[in-house]
Coordinates of C-alpha atoms in Angstrom, one line a residue:
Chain A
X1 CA 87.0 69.9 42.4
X2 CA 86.5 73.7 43.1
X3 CA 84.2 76.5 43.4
X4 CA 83.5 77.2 40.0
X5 CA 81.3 80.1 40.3
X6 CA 80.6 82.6 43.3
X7 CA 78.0 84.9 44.5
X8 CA 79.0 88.1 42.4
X9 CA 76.7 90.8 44.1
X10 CA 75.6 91.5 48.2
X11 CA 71.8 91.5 47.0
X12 CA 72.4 87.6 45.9
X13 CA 74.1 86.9 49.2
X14 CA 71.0 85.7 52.1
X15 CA 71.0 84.8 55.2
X16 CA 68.9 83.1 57.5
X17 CA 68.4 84.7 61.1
X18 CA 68.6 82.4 63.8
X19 CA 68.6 82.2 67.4
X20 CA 69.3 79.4 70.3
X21 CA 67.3 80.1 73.3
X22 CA 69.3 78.6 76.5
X23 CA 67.9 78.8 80.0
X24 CA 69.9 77.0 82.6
X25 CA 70.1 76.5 86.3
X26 CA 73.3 76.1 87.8
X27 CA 73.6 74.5 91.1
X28 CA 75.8 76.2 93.5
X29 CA 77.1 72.7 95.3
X30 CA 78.0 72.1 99.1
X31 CA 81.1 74.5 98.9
X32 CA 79.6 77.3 96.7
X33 CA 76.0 76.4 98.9
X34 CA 77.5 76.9 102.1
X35 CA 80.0 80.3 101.2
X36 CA 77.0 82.1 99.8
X37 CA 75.0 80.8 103.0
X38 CA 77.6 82.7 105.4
X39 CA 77.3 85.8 103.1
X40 CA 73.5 85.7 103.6
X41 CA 73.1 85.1 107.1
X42 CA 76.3 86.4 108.7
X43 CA 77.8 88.7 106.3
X44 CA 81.2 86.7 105.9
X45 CA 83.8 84.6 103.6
X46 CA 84.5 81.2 104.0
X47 CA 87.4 79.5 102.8
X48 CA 88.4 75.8 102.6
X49 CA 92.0 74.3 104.1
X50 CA 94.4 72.0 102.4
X51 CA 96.3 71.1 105.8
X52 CA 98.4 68.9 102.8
X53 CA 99.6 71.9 101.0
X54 CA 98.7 74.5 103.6
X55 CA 96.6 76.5 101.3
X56 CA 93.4 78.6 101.7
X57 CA 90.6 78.3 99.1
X58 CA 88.8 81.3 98.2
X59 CA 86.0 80.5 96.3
X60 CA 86.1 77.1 98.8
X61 CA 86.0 74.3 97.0
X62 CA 85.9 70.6 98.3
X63 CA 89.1 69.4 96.7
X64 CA 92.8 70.7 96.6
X65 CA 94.0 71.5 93.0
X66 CA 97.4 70.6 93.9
X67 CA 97.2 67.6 95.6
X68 CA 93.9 66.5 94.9
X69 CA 92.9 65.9 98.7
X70 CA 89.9 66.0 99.6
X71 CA 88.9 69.2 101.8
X72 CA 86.6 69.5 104.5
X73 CA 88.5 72.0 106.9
X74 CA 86.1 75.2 106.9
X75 CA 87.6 78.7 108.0
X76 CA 86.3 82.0 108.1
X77 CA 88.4 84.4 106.6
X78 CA 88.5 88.0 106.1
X79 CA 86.4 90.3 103.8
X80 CA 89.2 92.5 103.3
X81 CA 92.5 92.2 100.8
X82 CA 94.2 93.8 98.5
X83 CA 94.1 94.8 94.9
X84 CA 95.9 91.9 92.5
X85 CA 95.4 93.6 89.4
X86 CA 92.3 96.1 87.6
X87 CA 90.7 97.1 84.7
X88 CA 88.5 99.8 84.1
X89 CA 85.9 98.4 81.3
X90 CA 84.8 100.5 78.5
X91 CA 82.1 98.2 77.1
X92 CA 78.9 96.4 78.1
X93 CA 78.7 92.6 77.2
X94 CA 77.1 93.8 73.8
X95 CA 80.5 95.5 73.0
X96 CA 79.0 99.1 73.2
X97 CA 80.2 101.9 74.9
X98 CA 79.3 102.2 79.1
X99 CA 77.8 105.7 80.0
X100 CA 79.8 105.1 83.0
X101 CA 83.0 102.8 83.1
X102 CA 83.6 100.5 85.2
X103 CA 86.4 99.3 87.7
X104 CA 86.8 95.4 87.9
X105 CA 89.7 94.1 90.0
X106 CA 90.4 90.6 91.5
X107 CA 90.9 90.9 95.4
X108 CA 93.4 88.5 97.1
X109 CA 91.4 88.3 99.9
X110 CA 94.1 89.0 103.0
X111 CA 95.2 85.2 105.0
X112 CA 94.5 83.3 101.9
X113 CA 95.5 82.0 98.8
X114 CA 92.4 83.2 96.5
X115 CA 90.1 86.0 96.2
X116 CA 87.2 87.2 94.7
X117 CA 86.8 89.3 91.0
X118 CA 84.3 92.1 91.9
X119 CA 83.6 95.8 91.3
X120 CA 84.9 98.9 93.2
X121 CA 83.3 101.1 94.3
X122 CA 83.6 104.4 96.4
X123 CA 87.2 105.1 94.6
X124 CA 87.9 106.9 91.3
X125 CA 89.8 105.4 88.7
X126 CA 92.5 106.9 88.8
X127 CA 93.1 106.5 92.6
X128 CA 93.1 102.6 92.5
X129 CA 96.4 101.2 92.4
X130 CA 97.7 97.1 92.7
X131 CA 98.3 96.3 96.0
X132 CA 95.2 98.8 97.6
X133 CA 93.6 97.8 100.4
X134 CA 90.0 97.5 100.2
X135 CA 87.2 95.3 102.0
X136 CA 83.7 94.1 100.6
X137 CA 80.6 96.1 100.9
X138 CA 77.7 93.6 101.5
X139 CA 74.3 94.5 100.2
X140 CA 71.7 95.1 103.4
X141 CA 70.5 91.7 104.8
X142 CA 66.8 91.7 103.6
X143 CA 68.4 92.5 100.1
X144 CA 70.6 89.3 99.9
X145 CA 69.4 86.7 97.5
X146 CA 72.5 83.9 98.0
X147 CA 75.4 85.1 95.0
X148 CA 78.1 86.8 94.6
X149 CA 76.0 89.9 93.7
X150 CA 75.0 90.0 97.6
X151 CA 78.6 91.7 98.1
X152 CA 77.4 95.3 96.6
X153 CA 81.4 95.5 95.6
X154 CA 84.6 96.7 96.9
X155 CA 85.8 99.7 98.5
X156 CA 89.1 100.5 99.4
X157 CA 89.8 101.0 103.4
X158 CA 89.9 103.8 105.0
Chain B
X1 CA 108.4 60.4 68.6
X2 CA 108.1 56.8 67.8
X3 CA 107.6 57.3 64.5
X4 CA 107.8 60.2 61.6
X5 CA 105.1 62.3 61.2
X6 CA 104.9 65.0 58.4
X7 CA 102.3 67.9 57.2
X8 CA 102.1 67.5 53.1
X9 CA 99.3 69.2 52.2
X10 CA 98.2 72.6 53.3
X11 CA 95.3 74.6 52.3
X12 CA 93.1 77.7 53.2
X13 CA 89.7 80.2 52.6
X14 CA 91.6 83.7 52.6
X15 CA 90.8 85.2 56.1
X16 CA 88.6 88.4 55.8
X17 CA 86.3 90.2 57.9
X18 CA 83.1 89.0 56.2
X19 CA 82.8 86.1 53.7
X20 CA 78.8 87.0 52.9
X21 CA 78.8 85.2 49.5
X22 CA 80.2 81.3 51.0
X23 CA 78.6 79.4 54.1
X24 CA 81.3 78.3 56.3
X25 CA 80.9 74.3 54.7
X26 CA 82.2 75.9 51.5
X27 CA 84.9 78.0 53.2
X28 CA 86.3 74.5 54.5
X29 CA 85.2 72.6 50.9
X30 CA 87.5 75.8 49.3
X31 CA 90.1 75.0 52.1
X32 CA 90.1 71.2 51.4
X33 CA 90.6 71.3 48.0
X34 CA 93.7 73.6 48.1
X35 CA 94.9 70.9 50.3
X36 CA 94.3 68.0 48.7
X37 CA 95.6 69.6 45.9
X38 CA 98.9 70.8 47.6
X39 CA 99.4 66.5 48.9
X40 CA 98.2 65.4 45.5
X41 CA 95.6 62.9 46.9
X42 CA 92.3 62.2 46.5
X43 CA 90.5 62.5 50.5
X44 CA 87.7 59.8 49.0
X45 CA 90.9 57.1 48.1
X46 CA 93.9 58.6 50.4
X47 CA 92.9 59.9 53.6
X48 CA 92.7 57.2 56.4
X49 CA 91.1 59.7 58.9
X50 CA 89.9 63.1 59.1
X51 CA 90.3 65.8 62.4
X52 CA 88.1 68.8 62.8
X53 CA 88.2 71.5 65.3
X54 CA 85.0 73.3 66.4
X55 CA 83.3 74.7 69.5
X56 CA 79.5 74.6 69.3
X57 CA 78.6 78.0 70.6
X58 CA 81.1 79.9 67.9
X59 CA 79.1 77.6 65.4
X60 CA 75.6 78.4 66.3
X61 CA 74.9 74.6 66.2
X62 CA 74.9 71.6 68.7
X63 CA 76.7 68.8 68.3
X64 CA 79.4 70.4 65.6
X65 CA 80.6 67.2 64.2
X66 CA 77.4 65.4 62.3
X67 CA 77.8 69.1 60.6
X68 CA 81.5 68.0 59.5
X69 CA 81.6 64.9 56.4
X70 CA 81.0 66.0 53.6
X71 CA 82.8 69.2 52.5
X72 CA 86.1 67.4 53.3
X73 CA 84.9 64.2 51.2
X74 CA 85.1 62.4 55.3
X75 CA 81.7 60.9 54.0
X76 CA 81.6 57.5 55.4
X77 CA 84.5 57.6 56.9
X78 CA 86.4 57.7 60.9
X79 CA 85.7 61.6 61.8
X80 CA 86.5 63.2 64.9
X81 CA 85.5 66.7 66.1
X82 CA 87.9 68.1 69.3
X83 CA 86.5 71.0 71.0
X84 CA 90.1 73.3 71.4
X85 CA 92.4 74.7 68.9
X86 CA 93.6 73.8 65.9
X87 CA 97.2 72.9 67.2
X88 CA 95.0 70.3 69.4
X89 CA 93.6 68.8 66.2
X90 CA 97.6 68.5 65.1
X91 CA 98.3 66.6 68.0
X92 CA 95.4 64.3 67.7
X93 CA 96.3 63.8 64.3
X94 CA 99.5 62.8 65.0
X95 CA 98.4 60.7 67.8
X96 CA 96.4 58.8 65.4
X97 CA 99.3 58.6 62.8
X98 CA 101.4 57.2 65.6
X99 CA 99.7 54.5 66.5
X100 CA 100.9 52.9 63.0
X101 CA 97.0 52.5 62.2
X102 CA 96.5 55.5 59.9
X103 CA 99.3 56.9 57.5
X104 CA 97.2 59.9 56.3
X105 CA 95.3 61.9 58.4
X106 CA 93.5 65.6 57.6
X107 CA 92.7 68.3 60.0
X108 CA 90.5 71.0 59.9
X109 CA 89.4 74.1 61.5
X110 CA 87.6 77.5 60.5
X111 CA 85.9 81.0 61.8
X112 CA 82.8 82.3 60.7
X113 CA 83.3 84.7 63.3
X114 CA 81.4 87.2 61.0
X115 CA 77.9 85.2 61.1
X116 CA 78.1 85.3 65.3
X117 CA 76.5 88.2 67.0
X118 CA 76.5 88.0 70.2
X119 CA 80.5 86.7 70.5
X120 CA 81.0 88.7 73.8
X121 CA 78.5 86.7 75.4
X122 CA 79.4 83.5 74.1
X123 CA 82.8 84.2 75.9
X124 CA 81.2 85.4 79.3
X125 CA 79.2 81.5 79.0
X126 CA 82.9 80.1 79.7
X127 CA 83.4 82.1 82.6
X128 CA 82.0 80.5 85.6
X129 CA 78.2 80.8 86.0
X130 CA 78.2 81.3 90.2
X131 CA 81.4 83.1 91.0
X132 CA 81.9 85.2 88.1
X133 CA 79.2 85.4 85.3
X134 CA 76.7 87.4 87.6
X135 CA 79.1 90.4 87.3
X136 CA 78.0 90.6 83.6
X137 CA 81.3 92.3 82.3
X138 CA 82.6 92.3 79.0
X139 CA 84.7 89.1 79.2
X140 CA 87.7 91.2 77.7
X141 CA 87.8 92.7 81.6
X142 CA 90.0 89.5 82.3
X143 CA 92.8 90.5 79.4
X144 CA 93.1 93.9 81.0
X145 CA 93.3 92.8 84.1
X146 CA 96.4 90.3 83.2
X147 CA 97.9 92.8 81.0
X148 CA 98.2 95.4 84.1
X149 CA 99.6 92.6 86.0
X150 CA 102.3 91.6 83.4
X151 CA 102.8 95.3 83.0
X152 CA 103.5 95.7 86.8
X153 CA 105.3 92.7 87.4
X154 CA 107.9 93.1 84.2
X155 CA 108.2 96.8 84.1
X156 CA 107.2 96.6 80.3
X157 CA 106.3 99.7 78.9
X158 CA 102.9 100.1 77.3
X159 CA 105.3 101.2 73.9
X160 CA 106.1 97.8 73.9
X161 CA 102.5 96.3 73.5
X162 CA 101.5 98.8 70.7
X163 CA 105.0 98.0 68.9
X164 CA 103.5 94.4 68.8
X165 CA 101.0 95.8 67.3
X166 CA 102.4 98.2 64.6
X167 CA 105.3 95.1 63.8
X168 CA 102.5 92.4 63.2
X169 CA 99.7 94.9 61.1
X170 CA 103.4 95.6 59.0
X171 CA 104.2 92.0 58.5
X172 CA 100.5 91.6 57.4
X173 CA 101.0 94.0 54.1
X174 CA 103.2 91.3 52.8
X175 CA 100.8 88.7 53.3
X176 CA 98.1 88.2 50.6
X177 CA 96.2 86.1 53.2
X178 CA 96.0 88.6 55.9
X179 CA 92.9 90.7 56.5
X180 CA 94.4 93.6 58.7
X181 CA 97.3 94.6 57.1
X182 CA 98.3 98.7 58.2
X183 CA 101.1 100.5 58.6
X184 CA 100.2 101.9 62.0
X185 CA 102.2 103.8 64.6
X186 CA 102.5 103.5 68.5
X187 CA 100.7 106.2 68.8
X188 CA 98.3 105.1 66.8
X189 CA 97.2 101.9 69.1
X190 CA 97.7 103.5 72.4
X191 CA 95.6 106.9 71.4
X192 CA 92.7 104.6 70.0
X193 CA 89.6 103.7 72.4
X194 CA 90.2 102.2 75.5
X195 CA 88.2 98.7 76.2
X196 CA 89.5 97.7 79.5
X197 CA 92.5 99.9 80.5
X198 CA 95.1 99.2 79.7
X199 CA 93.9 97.4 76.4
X200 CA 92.8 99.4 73.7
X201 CA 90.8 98.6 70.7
X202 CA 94.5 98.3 68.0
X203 CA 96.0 96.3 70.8
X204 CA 93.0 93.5 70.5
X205 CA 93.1 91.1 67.4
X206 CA 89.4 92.0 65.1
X207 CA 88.1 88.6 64.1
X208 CA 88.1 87.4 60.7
X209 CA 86.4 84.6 59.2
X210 CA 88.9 81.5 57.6
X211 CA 89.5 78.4 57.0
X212 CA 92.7 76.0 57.1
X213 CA 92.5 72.4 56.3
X214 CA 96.3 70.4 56.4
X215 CA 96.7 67.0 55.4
X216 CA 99.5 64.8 57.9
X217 CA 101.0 61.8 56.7
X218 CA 103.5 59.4 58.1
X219 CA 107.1 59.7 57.4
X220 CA 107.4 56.8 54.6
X221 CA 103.8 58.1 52.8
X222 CA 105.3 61.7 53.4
X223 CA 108.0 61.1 50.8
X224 CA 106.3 59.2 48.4
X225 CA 103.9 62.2 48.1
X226 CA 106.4 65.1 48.3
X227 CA 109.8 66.2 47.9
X228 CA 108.7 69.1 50.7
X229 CA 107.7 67.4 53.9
X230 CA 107.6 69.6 56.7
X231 CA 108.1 67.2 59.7
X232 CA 106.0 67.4 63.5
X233 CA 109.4 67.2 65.4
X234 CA 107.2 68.0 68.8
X235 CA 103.7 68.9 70.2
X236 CA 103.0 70.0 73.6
X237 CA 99.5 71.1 74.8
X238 CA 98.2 72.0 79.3
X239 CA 96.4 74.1 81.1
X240 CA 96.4 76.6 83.9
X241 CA 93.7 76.6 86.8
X242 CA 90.3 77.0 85.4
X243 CA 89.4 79.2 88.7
X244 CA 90.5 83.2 87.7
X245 CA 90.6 83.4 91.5
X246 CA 93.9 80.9 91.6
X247 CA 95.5 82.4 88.4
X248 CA 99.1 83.8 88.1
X249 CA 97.8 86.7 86.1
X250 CA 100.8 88.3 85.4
X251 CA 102.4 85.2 83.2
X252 CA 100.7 82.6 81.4
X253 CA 101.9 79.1 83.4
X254 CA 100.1 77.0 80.1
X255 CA 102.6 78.6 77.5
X256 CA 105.7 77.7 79.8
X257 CA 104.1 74.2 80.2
X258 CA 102.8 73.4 76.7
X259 CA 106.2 74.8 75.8
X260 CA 108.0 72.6 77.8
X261 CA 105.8 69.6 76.2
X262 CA 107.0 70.7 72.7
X263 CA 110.4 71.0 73.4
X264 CA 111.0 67.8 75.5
X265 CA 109.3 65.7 72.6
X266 CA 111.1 67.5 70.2
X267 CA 114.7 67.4 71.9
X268 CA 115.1 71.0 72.1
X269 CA 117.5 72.7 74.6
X270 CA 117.6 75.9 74.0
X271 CA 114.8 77.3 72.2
X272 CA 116.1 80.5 71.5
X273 CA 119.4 79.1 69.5
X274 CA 118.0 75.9 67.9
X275 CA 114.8 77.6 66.3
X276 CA 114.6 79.5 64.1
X277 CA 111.3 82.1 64.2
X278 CA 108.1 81.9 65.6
X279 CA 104.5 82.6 65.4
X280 CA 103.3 83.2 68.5
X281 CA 99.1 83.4 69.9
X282 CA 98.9 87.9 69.9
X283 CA 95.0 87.8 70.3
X284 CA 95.9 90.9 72.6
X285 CA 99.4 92.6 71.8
X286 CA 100.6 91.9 75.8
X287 CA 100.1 88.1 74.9
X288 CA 102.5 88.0 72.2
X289 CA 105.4 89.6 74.8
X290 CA 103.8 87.2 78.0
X291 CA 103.6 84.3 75.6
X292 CA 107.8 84.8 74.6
X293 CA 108.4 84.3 77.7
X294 CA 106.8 81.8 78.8
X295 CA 107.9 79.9 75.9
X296 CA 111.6 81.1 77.1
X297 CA 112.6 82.4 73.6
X298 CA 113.7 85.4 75.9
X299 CA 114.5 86.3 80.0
X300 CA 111.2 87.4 81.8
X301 CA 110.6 90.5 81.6
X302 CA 112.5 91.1 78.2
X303 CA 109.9 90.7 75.7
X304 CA 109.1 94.0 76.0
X305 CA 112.7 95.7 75.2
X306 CA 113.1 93.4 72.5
X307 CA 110.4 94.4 70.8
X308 CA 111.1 97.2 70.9
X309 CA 114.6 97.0 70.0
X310 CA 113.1 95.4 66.7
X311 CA 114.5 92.1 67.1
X312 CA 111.1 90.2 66.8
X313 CA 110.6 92.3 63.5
X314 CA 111.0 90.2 60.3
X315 CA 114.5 91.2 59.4
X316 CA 115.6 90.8 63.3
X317 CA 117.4 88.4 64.8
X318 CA 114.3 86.0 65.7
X319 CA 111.2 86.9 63.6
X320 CA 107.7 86.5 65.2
X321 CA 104.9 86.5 63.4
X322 CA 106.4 87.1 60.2
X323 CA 102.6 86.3 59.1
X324 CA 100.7 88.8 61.1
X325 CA 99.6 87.0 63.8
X326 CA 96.0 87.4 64.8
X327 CA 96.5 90.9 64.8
X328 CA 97.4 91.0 61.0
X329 CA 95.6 88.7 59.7
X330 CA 92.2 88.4 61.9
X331 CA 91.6 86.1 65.1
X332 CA 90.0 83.0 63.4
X333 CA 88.2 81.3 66.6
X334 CA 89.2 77.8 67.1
X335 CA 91.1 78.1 63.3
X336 CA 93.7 80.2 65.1
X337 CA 96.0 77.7 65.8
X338 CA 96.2 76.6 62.1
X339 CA 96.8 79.9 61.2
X340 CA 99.9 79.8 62.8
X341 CA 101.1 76.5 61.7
X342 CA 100.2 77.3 57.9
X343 CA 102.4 80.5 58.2
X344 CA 105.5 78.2 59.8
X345 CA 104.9 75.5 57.1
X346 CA 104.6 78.1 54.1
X347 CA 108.3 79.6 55.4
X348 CA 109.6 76.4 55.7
X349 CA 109.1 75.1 52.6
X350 CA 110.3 78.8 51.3
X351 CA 107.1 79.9 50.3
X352 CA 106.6 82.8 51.8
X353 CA 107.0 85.7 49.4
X354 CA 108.2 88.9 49.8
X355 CA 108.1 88.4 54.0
X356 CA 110.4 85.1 53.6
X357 CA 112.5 84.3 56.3
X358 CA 116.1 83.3 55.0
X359 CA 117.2 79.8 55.6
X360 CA 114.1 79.5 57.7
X361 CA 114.7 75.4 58.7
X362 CA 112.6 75.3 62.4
X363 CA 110.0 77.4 63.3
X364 CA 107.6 77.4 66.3
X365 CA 103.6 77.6 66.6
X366 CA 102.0 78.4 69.4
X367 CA 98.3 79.4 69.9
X368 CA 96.1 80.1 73.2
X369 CA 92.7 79.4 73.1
X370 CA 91.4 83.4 74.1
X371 CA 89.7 84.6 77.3
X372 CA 88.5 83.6 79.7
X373 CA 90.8 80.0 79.1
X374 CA 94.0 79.2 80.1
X375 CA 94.0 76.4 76.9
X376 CA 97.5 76.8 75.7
X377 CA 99.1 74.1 72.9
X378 CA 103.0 74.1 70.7
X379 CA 103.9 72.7 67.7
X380 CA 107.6 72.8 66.0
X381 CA 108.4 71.7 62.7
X382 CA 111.1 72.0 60.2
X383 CA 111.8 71.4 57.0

């Protein structure tokens, strides 16, 4: 038992190119259904209430992490919050350098206990700091397609 | 544990950045055969069971384990393939062993991270497809975004995340496995390209392609095989939230738990005092500090300092990553977590060369499953 002999030269070594084309559709659900239906027709968050644990889903979802209740108490809740934590990214999904970097931060949307990960916008770099203030930008009305891409991104208040 | 559980065999395909001369079934055939060799079995005679870790996607297959018999001589016989780590392929080997059913057990697990292309998306395909895959960042956005917060929240000094990096390139020149080894300054890693600030390209683990196969064995088989077993004395594996919306992301909650797992099942106290180094997930150099603490082998917050202060260094007070870590020797995919468990078996049985730890007797392994997961899982041993 062993390798007895190996390749001993790159020319020898081939490959075989391959690919896996995968298409999916991914239903949104009732609670991801219903939070992109506010943003396209009224222009607002929703969040879901675990009166149990007295916490404020954002993304809603129909269940409580915690305590595993079941949640069915809707409430509209801000578009504004404040800045968690950022990152300004360097690269595209390829791995190769962006012409133009990119700020991503994770909101904690303000009266909840989640938030949204998004894009600023409107604010240099080097002026966003944790804990700015900053409130959604949704896309015009006629331009929302249901998704998270219907807020344009974030800008910070003021 | 309700019964003694030993690794007796340990075996490996040298991690390097491209293998283009062996498919990844001969890196694990070449990985197997060290092994078996190491036990001094036969896997077509002596192995009641055989464990391999894979994730389809990073294998550019479906339906990984029909791929899995034969390079490990499992032909014919009870194979499993777990979609995690490595260190989650221990612990269902041990599961299996502790049942009293199976006395030998093998697991597996490798990277042929240099045959994947497109690895960047593969990662963004975990994140979740409504809320968060639409944004179509590079999914490394998530590690600088918890590294800022850890930064903020500890007061740790970016110094302290490229000295995790210059320490674990270092320990990586003494290892003859390793495929990064440098001798690098801080300078170095905080003055090379920036990826998602504050991560830089030195403070992010290059891939490498591997193997590790490690043959298990209950405690009575243990010692008729070998006058060296190195014994499973706990195993501890959670997760965090899958949501990045409900994260703590400025410490990693599925360290301190899987942590707490290990340490319960292995009767530990006081980590710090009772064990005796480490080797710890660093697939970015912030996780290796993050992960310390979490793992309470130091006070929140004091990762960073005592880095620093060289005490994690190989001849410090409590060595981690005497091997490299994933910075020094490659990240290996799923094979991670074996990669760290082969380093704390090869010190405990003292054969560790010229980065030996001195009357090494328990060491620590713990491995995180990258970004975007929160896929933590802890292994201690001793000799």
């Amino acid at each position: 038992m062993s390798l007895m002999y190996r390749i001993q030269h790159p020319r020898d070594a081939l490959v075989w190119e391959g690919e896996i084309p995968l298409f999916s559709r991914y239903t949104m659900g009732i609670a991801g259904e219903r939070f992109f239906r506010e943003i396209m027709e009224n222009g607002r968050l929703m969040g879901t209430r675990c009166p149990e644990c007295d916490l404020i889903y954002v993304p809603p979802r129909l269940y409580c992490e915690q305590c595993f209740a079941h949640l069915d108490e809707w409430v509209e809740v801000p578009s504004t919050g404040q800045v968690h934590t950022y990152t300004i990214v360097h690269a595209d999904l390829d791995g190769n350098p962006l012409e133009e970097p990119r700020i991503l931060a994770f909101i904690h949307i303000d009266g909840t206990d989640g938030g949204l990960v998004h894009y600023l916008g409107e604010v240099d770099p080097d002026q966003v700091c944790i804990g700015m203030c900053v409130e959604a930008v949704f896309k015009d009305k006629a331009e929302r397609k249901g998704g998270i891409l219907d807020i344009a991104y974030f800008r910070p208040v003021g | 544990m309700i019964r003694e559980v030993a690794i007796v065999g340990v075996g490996w395909s040298p991690f390097r950045s491209i293998t283009p001369d062996l498919s990844y079934k001969e890196m694990m055939y070449e990985a197997a055969v060290r092994a078996y060799e190491d036990a001094g079995i036969d896997p077509r005679r002596d192995v009641d069971s055989f464990v391999t870790v894979a994730e389809d996607f990073n294998e550019g297959t479906s339906i990984f384990d029909e791929y899995v018999p034969d390079q490990l001589g499992a032909l014919h016989r009870p194979v499993q393939t777990i979609t995690g780590d490595g260190i989650h392929g221990i612990a269902a080997a041990v599961m299996q062993i502790l049942t009293g059913q199976f006395d030998v057990v093998v697991v597996e697990a490798h990277s042929k991270a240099s045959n994947v292309l497109t690895l960047p998306h593969i990662l963004a395909y975990a994140m979740d497809p409504v809320f968060n895959r639409p944004l179509a960042a590079h999914p490394y956005f998530i590690a600088g975004m918890e590294m800022r917060r850890y930064l903020a929240e500890t007061g740790t000094p970016l110094e302290a995340c490229a000295q995790v990096v210059v320490k674990n390139r270092a320990n990586a020149l003494r290892n003859p496995l390793a495929g990064y080894g440098a001798d690098l300054t801080i300078d170095d890693v905080l003055a090379s390209e920036p990826i998602a600030e504050p991560l830089t390209r030195l403070a992010c683990a290059d891939h490498a392609d591997g193997a590790v196969v490690m043959v298990l064995a209950s405690g009575e088989t243990a010692r008729a095989l070998t006058d060296r077993p190195i014994w499973v004395r706990g195993i501890g594996w959670a997760n965090d939230t899958f949501w990045l919306e409900s994260r703590p992301w400025g410490q990693a909650r599925y360290a301190y738990l899987a942590g707490q797992m290990a340490y319960s099942t292995a009767g530990i106290k006081s980590p710090r005092t009772e064990i005796d180094f480490a080797e710890i997930d660093d697939t970015f150099a912030y996780k290796e500090l993050q992960h310390l603490e979490a793992l309470g082998l130091c006070k929140p917050g004091e990762a960073g300092a005592w880095t620093l202060e060289g005490g994690t260094e190989l001849e410090g007070e409590f060595p981690v990553n005497p091997s490299g870590g994933s910075l020094g020797e490659g990240h290996l995919l799923d094979c991670t977590g074996l990669a760290r468990v082969l380093e704390v078996v090869l010190q405990l049985r003292g054969e560790a060369g010229p980065r030996q730890i001195e009357d090494a007797e328990v060491g620590l392994a713990f491995a995180w499953r990258g970004v975007p997961t929160t896929s933590g899982a802890a292994v201690i041993l001793s000799n």
